[in-house]
PDB file of C-alpha atoms in Angstrom:
ATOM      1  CA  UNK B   1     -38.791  20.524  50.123  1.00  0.00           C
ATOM      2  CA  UNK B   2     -35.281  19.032  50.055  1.00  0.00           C
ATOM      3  CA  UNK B   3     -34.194  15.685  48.972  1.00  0.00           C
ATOM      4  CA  UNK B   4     -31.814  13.431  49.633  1.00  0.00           C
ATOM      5  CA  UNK B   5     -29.875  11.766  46.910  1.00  0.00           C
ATOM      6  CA  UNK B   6     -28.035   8.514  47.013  1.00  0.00           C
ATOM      7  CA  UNK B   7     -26.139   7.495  43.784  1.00  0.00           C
ATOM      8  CA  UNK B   8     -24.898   4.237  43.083  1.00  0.00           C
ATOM      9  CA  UNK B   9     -21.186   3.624  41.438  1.00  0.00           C
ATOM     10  CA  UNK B  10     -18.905   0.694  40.789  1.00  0.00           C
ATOM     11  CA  UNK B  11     -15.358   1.636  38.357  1.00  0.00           C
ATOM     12  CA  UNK B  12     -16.841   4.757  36.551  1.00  0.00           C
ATOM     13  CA  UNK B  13     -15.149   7.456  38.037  1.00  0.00           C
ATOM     14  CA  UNK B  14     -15.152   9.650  35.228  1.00  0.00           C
ATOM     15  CA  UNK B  15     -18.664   9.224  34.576  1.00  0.00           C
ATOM     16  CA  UNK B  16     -19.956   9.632  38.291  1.00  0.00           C
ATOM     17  CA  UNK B  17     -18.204  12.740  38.212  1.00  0.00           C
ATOM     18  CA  UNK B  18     -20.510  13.946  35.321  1.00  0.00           C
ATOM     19  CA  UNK B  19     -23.176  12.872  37.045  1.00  0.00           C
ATOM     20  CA  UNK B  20     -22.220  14.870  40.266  1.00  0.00           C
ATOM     21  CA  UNK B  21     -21.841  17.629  38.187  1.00  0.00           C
ATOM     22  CA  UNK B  22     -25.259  17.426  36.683  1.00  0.00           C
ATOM     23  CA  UNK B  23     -27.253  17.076  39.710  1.00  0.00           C
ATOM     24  CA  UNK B  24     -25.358  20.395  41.352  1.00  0.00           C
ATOM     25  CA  UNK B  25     -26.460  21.932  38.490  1.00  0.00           C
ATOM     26  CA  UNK B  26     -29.920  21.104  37.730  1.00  0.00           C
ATOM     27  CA  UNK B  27     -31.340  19.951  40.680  1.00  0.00           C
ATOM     28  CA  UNK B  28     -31.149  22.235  43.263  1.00  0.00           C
ATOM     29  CA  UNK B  29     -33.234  20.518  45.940  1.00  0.00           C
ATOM     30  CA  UNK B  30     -30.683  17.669  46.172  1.00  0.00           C
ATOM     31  CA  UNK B  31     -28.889  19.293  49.363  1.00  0.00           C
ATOM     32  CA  UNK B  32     -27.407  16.026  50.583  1.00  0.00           C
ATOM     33  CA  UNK B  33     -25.891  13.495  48.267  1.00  0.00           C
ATOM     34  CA  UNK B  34     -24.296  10.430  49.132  1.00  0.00           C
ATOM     35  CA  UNK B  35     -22.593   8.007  46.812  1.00  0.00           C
ATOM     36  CA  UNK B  36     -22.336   4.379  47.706  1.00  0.00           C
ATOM     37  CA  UNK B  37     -19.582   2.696  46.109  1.00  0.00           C
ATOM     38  CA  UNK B  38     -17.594  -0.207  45.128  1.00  0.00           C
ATOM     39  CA  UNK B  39     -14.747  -0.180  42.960  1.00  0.00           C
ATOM     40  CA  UNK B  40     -12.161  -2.766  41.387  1.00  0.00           C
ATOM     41  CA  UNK B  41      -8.225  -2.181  43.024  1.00  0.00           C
ATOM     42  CA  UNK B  42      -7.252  -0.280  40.102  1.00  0.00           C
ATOM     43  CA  UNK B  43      -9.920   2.242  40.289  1.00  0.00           C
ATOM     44  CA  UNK B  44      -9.397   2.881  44.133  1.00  0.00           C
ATOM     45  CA  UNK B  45      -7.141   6.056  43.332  1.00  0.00           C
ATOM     46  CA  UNK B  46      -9.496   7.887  41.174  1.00  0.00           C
ATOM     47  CA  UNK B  47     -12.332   7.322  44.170  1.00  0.00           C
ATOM     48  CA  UNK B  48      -9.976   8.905  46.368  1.00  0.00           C
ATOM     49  CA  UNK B  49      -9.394  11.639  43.628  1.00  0.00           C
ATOM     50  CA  UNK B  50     -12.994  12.109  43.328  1.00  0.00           C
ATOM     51  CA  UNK B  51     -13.494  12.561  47.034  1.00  0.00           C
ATOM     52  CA  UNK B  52     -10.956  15.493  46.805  1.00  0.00           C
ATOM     53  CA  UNK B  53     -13.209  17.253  44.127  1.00  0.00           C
ATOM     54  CA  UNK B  54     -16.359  16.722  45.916  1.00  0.00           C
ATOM     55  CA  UNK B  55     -15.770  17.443  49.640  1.00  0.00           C
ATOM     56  CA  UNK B  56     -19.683  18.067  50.100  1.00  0.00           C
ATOM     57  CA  UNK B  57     -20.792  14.410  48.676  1.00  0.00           C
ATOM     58  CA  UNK B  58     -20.760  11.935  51.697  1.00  0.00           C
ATOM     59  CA  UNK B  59     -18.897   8.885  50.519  1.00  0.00           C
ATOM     60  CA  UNK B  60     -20.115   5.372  51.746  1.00  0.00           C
ATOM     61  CA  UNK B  61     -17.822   1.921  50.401  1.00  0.00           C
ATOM     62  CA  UNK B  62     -20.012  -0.680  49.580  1.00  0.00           C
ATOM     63  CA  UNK B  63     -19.665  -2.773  52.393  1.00  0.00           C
ATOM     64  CA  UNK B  64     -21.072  -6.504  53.034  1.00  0.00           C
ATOM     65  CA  UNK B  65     -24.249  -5.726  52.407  1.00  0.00           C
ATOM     66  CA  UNK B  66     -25.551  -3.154  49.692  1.00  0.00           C
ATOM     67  CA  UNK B  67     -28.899  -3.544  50.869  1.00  0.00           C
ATOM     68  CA  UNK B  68     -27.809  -2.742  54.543  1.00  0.00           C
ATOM     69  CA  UNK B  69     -25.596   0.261  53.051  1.00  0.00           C
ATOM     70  CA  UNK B  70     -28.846   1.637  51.450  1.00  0.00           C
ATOM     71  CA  UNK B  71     -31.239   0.933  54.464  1.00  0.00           C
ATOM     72  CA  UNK B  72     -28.528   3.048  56.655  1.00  0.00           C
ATOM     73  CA  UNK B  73     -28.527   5.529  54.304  1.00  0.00           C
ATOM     74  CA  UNK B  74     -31.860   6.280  53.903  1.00  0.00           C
ATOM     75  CA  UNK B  75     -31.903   6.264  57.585  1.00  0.00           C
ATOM     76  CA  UNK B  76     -29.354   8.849  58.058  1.00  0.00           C
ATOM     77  CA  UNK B  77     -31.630  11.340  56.107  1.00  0.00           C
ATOM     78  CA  UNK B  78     -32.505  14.583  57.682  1.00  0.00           C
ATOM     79  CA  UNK B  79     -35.206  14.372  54.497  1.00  0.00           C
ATOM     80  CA  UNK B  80     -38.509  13.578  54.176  1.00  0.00           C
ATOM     81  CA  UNK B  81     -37.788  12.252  50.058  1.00  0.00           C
ATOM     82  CA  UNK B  82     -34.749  10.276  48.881  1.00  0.00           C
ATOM     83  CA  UNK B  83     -33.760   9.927  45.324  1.00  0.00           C
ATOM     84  CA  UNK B  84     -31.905   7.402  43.553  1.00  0.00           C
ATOM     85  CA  UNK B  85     -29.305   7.697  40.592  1.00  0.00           C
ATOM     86  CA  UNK B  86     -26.731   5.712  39.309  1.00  0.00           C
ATOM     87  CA  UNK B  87     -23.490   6.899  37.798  1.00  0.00           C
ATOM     88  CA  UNK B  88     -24.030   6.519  34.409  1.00  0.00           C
ATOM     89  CA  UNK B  89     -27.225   9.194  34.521  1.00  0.00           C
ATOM     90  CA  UNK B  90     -27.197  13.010  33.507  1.00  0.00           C
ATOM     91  CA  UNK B  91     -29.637  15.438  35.059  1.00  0.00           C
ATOM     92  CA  UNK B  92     -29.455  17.050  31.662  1.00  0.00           C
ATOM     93  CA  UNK B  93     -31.951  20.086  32.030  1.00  0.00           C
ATOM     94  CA  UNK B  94     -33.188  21.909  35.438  1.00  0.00           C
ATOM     95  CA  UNK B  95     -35.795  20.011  37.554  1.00  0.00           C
ATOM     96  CA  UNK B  96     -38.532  22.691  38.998  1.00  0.00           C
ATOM     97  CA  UNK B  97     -39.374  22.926  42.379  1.00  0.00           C
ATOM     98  CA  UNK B  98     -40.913  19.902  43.469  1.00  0.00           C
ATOM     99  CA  UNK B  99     -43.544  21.200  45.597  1.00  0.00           C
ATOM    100  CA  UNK B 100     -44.387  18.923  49.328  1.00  0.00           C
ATOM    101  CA  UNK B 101     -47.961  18.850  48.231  1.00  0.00           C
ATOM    102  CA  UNK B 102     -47.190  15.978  45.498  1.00  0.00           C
ATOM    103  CA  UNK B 103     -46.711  13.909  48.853  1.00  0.00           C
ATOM    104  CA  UNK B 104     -48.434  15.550  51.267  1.00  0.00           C
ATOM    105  CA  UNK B 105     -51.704  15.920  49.669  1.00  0.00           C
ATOM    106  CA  UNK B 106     -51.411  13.071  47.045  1.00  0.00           C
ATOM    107  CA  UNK B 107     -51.558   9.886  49.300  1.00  0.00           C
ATOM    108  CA  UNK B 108     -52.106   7.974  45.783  1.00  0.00           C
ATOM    109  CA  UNK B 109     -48.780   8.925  44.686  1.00  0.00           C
ATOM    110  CA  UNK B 110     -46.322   6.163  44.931  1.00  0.00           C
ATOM    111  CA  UNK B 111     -43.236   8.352  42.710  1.00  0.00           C
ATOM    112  CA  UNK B 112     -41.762  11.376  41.189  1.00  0.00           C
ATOM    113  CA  UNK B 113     -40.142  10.238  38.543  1.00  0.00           C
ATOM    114  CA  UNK B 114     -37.082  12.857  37.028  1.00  0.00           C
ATOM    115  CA  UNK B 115     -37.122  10.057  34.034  1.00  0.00           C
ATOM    116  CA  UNK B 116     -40.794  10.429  32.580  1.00  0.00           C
ATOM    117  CA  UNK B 117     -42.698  12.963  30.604  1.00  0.00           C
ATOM    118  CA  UNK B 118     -44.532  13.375  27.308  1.00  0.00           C
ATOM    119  CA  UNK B 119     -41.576  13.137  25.388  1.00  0.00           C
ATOM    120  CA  UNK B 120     -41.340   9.632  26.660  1.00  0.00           C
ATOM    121  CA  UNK B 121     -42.727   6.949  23.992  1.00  0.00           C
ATOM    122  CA  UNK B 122     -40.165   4.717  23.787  1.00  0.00           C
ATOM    123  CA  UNK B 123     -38.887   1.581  25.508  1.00  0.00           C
ATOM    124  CA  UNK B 124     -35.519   0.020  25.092  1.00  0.00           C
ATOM    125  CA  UNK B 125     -35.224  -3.650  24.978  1.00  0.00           C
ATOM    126  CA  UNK B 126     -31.923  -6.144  24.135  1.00  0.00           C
ATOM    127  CA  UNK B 127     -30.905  -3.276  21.709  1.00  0.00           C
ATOM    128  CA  UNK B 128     -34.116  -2.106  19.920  1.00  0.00           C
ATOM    129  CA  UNK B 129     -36.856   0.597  20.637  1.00  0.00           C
ATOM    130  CA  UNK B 130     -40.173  -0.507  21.070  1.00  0.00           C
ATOM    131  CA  UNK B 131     -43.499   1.822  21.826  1.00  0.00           C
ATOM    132  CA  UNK B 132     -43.981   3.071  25.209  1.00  0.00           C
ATOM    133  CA  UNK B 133     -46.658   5.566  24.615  1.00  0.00           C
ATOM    134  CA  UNK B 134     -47.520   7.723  27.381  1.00  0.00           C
ATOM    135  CA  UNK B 135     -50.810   6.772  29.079  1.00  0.00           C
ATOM    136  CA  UNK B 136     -54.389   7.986  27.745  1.00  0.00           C
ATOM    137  CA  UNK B 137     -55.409   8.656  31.592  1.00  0.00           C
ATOM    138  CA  UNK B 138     -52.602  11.297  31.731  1.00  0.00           C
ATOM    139  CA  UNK B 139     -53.481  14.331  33.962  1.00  0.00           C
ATOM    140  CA  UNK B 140     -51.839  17.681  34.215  1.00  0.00           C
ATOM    141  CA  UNK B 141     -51.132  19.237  37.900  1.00  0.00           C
ATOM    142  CA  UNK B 142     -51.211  23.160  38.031  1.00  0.00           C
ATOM    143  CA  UNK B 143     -49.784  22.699  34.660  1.00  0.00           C
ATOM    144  CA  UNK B 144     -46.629  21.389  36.092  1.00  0.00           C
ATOM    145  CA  UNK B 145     -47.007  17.900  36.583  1.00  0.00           C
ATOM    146  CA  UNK B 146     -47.918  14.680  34.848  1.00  0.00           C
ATOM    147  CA  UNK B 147     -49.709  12.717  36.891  1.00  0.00           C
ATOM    148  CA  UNK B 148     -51.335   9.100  35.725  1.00  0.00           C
ATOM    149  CA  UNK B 149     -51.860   5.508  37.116  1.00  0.00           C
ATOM    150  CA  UNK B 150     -49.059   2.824  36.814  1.00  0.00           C
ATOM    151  CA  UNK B 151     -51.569  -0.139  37.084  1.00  0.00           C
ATOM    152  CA  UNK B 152     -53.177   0.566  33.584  1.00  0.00           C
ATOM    153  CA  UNK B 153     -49.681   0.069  31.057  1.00  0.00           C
ATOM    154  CA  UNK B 154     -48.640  -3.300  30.263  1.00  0.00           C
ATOM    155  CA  UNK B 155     -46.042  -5.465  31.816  1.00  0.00           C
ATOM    156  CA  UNK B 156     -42.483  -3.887  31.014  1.00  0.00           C
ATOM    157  CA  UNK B 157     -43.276  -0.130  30.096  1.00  0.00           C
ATOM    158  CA  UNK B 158     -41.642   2.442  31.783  1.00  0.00           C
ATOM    159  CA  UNK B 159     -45.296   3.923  32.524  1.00  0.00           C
ATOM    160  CA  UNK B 160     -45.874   1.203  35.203  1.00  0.00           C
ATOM    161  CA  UNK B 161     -42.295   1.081  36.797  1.00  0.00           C
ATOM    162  CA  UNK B 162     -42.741   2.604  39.659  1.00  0.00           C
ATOM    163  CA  UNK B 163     -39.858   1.235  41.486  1.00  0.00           C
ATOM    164  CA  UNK B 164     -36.786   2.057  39.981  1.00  0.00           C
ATOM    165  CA  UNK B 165     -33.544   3.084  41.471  1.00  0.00           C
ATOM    166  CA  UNK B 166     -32.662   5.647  38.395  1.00  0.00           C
ATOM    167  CA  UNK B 167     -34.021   9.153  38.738  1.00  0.00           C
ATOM    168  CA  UNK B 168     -36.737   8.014  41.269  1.00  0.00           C
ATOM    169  CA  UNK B 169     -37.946  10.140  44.738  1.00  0.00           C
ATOM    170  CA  UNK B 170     -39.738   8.197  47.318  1.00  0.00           C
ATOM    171  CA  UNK B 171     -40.963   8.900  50.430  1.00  0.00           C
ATOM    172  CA  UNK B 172     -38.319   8.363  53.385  1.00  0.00           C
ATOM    173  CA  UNK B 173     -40.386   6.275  55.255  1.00  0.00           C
ATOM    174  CA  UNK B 174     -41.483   3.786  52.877  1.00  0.00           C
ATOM    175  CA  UNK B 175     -38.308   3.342  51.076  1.00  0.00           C
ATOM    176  CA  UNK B 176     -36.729   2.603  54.281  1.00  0.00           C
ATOM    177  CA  UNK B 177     -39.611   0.354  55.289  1.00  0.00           C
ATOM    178  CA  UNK B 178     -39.357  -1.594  51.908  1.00  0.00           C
ATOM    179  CA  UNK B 179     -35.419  -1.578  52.248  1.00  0.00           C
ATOM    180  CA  UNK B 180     -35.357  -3.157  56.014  1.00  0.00           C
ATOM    181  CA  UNK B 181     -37.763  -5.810  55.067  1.00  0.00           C
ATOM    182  CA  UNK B 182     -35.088  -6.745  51.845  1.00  0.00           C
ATOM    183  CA  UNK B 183     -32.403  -6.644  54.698  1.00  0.00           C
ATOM    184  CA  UNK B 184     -34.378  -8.712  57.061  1.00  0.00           C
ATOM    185  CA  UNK B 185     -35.169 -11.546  54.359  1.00  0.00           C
ATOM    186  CA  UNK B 186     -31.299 -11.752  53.530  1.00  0.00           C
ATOM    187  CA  UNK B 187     -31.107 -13.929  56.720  1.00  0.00           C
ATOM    188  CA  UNK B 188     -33.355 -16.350  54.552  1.00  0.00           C
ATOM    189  CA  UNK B 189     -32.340 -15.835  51.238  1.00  0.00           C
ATOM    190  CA  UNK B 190     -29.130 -14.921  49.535  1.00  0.00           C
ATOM    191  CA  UNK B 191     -29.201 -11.740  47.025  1.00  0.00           C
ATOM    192  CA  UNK B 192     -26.651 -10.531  45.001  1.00  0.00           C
ATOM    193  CA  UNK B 193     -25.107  -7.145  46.694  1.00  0.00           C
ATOM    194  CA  UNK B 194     -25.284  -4.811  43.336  1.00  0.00           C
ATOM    195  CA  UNK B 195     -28.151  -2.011  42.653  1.00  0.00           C
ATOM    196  CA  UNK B 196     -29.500  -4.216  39.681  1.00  0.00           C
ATOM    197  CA  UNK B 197     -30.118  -6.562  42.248  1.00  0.00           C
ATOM    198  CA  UNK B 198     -31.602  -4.465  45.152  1.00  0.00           C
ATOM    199  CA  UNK B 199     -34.355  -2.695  42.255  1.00  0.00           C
ATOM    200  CA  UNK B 200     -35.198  -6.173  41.216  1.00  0.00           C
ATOM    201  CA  UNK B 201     -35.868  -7.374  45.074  1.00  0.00           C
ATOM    202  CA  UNK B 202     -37.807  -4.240  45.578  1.00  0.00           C
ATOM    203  CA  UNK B 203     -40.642  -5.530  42.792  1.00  0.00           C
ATOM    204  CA  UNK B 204     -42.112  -7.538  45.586  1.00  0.00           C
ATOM    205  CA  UNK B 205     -43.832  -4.368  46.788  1.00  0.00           C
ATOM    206  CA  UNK B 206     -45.273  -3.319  43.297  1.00  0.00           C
ATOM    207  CA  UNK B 207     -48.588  -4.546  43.794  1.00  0.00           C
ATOM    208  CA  UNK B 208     -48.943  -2.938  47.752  1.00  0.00           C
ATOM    209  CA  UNK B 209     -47.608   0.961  46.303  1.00  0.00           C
ATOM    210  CA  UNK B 210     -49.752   3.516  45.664  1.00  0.00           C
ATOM    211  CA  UNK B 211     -51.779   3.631  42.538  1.00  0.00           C
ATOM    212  CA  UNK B 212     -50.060   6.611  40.972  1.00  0.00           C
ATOM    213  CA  UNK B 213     -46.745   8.088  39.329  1.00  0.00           C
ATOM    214  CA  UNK B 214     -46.246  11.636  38.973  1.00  0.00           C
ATOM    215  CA  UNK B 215     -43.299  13.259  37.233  1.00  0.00           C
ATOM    216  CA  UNK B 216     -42.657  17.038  35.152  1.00  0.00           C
ATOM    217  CA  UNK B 217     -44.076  17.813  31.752  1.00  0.00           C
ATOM    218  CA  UNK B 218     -40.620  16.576  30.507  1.00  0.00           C
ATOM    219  CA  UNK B 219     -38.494  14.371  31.342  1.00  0.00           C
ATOM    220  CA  UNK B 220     -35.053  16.096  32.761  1.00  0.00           C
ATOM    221  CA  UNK B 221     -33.070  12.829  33.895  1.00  0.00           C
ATOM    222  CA  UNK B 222     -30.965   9.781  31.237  1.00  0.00           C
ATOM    223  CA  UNK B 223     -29.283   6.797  31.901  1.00  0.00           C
ATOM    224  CA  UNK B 224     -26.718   6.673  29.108  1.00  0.00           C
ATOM    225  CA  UNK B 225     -25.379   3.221  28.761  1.00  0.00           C
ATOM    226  CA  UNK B 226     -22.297   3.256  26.855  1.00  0.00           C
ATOM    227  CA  UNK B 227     -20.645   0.135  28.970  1.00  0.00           C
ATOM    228  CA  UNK B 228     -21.131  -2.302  31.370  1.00  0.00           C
ATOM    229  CA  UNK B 229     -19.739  -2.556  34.865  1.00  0.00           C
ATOM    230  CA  UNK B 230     -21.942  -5.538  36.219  1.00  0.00           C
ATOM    231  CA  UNK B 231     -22.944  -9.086  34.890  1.00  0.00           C
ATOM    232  CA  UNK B 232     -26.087  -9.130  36.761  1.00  0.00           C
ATOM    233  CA  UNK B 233     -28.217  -7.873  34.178  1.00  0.00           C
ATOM    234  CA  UNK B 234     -27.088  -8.993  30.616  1.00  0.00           C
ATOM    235  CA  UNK B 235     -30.134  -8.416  29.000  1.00  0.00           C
ATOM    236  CA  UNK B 236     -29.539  -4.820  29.921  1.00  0.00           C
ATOM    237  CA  UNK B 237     -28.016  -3.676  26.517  1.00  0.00           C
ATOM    238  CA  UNK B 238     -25.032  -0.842  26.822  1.00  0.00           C
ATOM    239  CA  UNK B 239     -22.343   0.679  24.348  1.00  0.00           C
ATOM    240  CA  UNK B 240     -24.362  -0.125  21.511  1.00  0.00           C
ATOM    241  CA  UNK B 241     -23.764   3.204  19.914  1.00  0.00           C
ATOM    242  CA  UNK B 242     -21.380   4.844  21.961  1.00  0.00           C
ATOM    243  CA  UNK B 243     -19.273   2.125  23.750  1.00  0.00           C
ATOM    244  CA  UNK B 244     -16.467   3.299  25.957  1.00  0.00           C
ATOM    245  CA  UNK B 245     -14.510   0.833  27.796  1.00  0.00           C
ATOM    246  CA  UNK B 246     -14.374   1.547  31.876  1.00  0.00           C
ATOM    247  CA  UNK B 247     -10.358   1.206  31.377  1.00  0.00           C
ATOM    248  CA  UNK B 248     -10.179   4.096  28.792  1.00  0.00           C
ATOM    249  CA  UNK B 249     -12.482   6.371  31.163  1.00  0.00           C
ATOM    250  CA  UNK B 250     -10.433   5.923  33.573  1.00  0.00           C
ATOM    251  CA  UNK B 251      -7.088   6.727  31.909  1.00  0.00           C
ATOM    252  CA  UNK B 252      -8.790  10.214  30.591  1.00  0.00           C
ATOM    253  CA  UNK B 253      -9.499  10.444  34.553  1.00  0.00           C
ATOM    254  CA  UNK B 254      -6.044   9.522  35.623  1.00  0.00           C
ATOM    255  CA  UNK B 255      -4.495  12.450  33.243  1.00  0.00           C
ATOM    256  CA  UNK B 256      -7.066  15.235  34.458  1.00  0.00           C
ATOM    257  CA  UNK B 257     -10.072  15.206  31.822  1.00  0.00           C
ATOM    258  CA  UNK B 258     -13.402  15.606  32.906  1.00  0.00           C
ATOM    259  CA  UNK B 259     -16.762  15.820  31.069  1.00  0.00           C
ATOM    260  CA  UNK B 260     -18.437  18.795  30.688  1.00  0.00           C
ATOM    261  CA  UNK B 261     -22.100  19.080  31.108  1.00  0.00           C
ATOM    262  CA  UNK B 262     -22.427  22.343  28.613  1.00  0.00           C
ATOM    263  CA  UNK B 263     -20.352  20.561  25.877  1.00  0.00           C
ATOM    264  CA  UNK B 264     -22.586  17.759  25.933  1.00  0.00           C
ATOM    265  CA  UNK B 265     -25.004  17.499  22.343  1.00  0.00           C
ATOM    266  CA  UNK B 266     -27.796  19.355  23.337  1.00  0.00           C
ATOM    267  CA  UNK B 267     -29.918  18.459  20.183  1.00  0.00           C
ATOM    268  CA  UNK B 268     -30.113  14.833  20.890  1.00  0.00           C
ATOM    269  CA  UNK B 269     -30.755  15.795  24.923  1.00  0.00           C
ATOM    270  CA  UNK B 270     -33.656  17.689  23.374  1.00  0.00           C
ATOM    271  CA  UNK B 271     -34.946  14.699  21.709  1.00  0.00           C
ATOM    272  CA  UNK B 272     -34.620  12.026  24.592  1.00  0.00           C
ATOM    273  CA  UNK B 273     -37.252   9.350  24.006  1.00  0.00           C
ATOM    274  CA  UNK B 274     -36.372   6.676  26.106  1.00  0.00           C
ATOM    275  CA  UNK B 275     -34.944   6.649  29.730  1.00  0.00           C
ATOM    276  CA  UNK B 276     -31.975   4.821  28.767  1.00  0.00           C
ATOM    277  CA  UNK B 277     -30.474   6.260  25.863  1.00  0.00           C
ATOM    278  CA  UNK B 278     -26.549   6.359  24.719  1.00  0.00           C
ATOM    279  CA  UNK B 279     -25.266  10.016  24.209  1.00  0.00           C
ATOM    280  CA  UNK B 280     -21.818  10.566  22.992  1.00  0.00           C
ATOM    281  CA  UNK B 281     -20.440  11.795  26.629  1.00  0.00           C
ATOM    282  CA  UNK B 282     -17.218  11.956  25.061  1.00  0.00           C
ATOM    283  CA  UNK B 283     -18.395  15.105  23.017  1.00  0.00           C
ATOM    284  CA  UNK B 284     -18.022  17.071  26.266  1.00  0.00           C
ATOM    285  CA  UNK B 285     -14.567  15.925  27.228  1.00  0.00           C
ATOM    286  CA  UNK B 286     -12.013  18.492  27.960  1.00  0.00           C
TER     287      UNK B 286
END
């Protein structure tokens, strides 16, 4: 089954490269990839830069409307799944084959999430860690797959958020049903045009979805925070640990460097415990 990604990015060039870089490599059934984009004036020549390096990637500019932009794109799919990443996540370790009967055959299934598994037990929260255990009603698929029911965690836990736009695949159909409806309603009321935005307008549907998430034994997707391109969501902690200005990623852009995947710290990938967690991308620059 093939998938269609679409990555968000706004002035993170160097960054959105890695993350390219890491869905080539581990996740194989990502055969289309588009990025949407918006970027300040002074980042415009590293876009252009990156569109050289990745010929393949279909490059959309943020127009208007981001919530049009995404409704079009999901549109344009060929695919019966989409996928959603933003530019500051790693595909850190190889996603298995996805097989068509998660959808097919599991009409309870409202995700797959890249971000989940049992080495999930932590939640992240204005700069602390807080317990996300994984869920009692857990289930194992062909001993492949986790498989358990959003409904039952409490408000907040990564168990029970079923909607996100970070290391998420949906069904085509529904996404762009849930999308058009967001881009219908904007004739009514005014949203913000950023991806924090569009996830948080996409709640409305959490109560209609299906009861269930599914996702692999281990998680093999991160958000690594280390800075902040958007105001939109300020309780959304970032560089706590490993804080990297946008300007000084984009100078090691402008003079050639790039990240490398393998260089990366693969003991603390081992031990992710929480979706969003800092690594020190900087290890892998070369």
């Amino acid at each position: 089954m093939l998938i269609t990604s679409i990555i968000f990015s706004k002035d993170r060039p160097l960054q959105l490269d890695l993350t390219l870089k890491s869905v080539y490599k581990n996740f194989s059934q990502s055969t289309s990839n588009i990025v949407i984009y918006d970027c300040s004036p002074e980042f415009d020549a590293s876009y252009v830069k990156l569109k050289e390096e990745h010929p393949h990637v279909q490059w959309w500019k943020q127009g208007w409307s981001l919530f049009k932009d995404v409704w079009v794109a999901i549109g344009s799919s060929d695919d019966d799944l989409v996928c959603f990443f933003t530019d500051d996540g790693i595909m850190f370790s190889e996603s298995p084959e996805i097989h068509p009967d998660i959808f097919n055959n599991g009409p309870h299934v409202a995700c797959f999430s890249l971000r989940m598994g049992i080495n999930i037990d932590s939640r992240s929260h204005k700069g602390e860690l807080f317990p996300d255990l994984p869920q009692k009603d857990l289930e194992i698929l062909q001993d492949k797959w986790l498989i358990w029911r959003r409904s039952l965690p409490s408000y907040g836990s990564y168990w029970s958020y079923s909607l996100s736009l970070d290391g998420h695949i949906f069904r085509k159909e529904e996404m762009f049903d849930m999308v058009g409806e967001l881009v219908y309603l904007q004739g009514y009321k005014e949203f913000k045009q950023n991806p924090n935005k569009l996830e948080e307008a996409l709640q409305r549907f959490w109560t209609s979805r299906q009861q269930c998430m599914v996702s692999h034994k281990n998680s093999v997707y991160v958000n690594s925070p280390n800075n902040r391109v958007s105001d939109s969501c300020l309780d959304n902690m970032s560089g706590e640990k490993h804080s990297y200005s946008s300007e000084k990623l984009l100078q090691f852009f402008t003079e050639g460097k790039r990240i490398n995947l393998d260089l990366l710290d693969s003991a603390a990938l081992s031990q992710i415990r929480c979706p969003h967690t800092e690594i020190d991308i900087l290890k892998g620059l070369q």
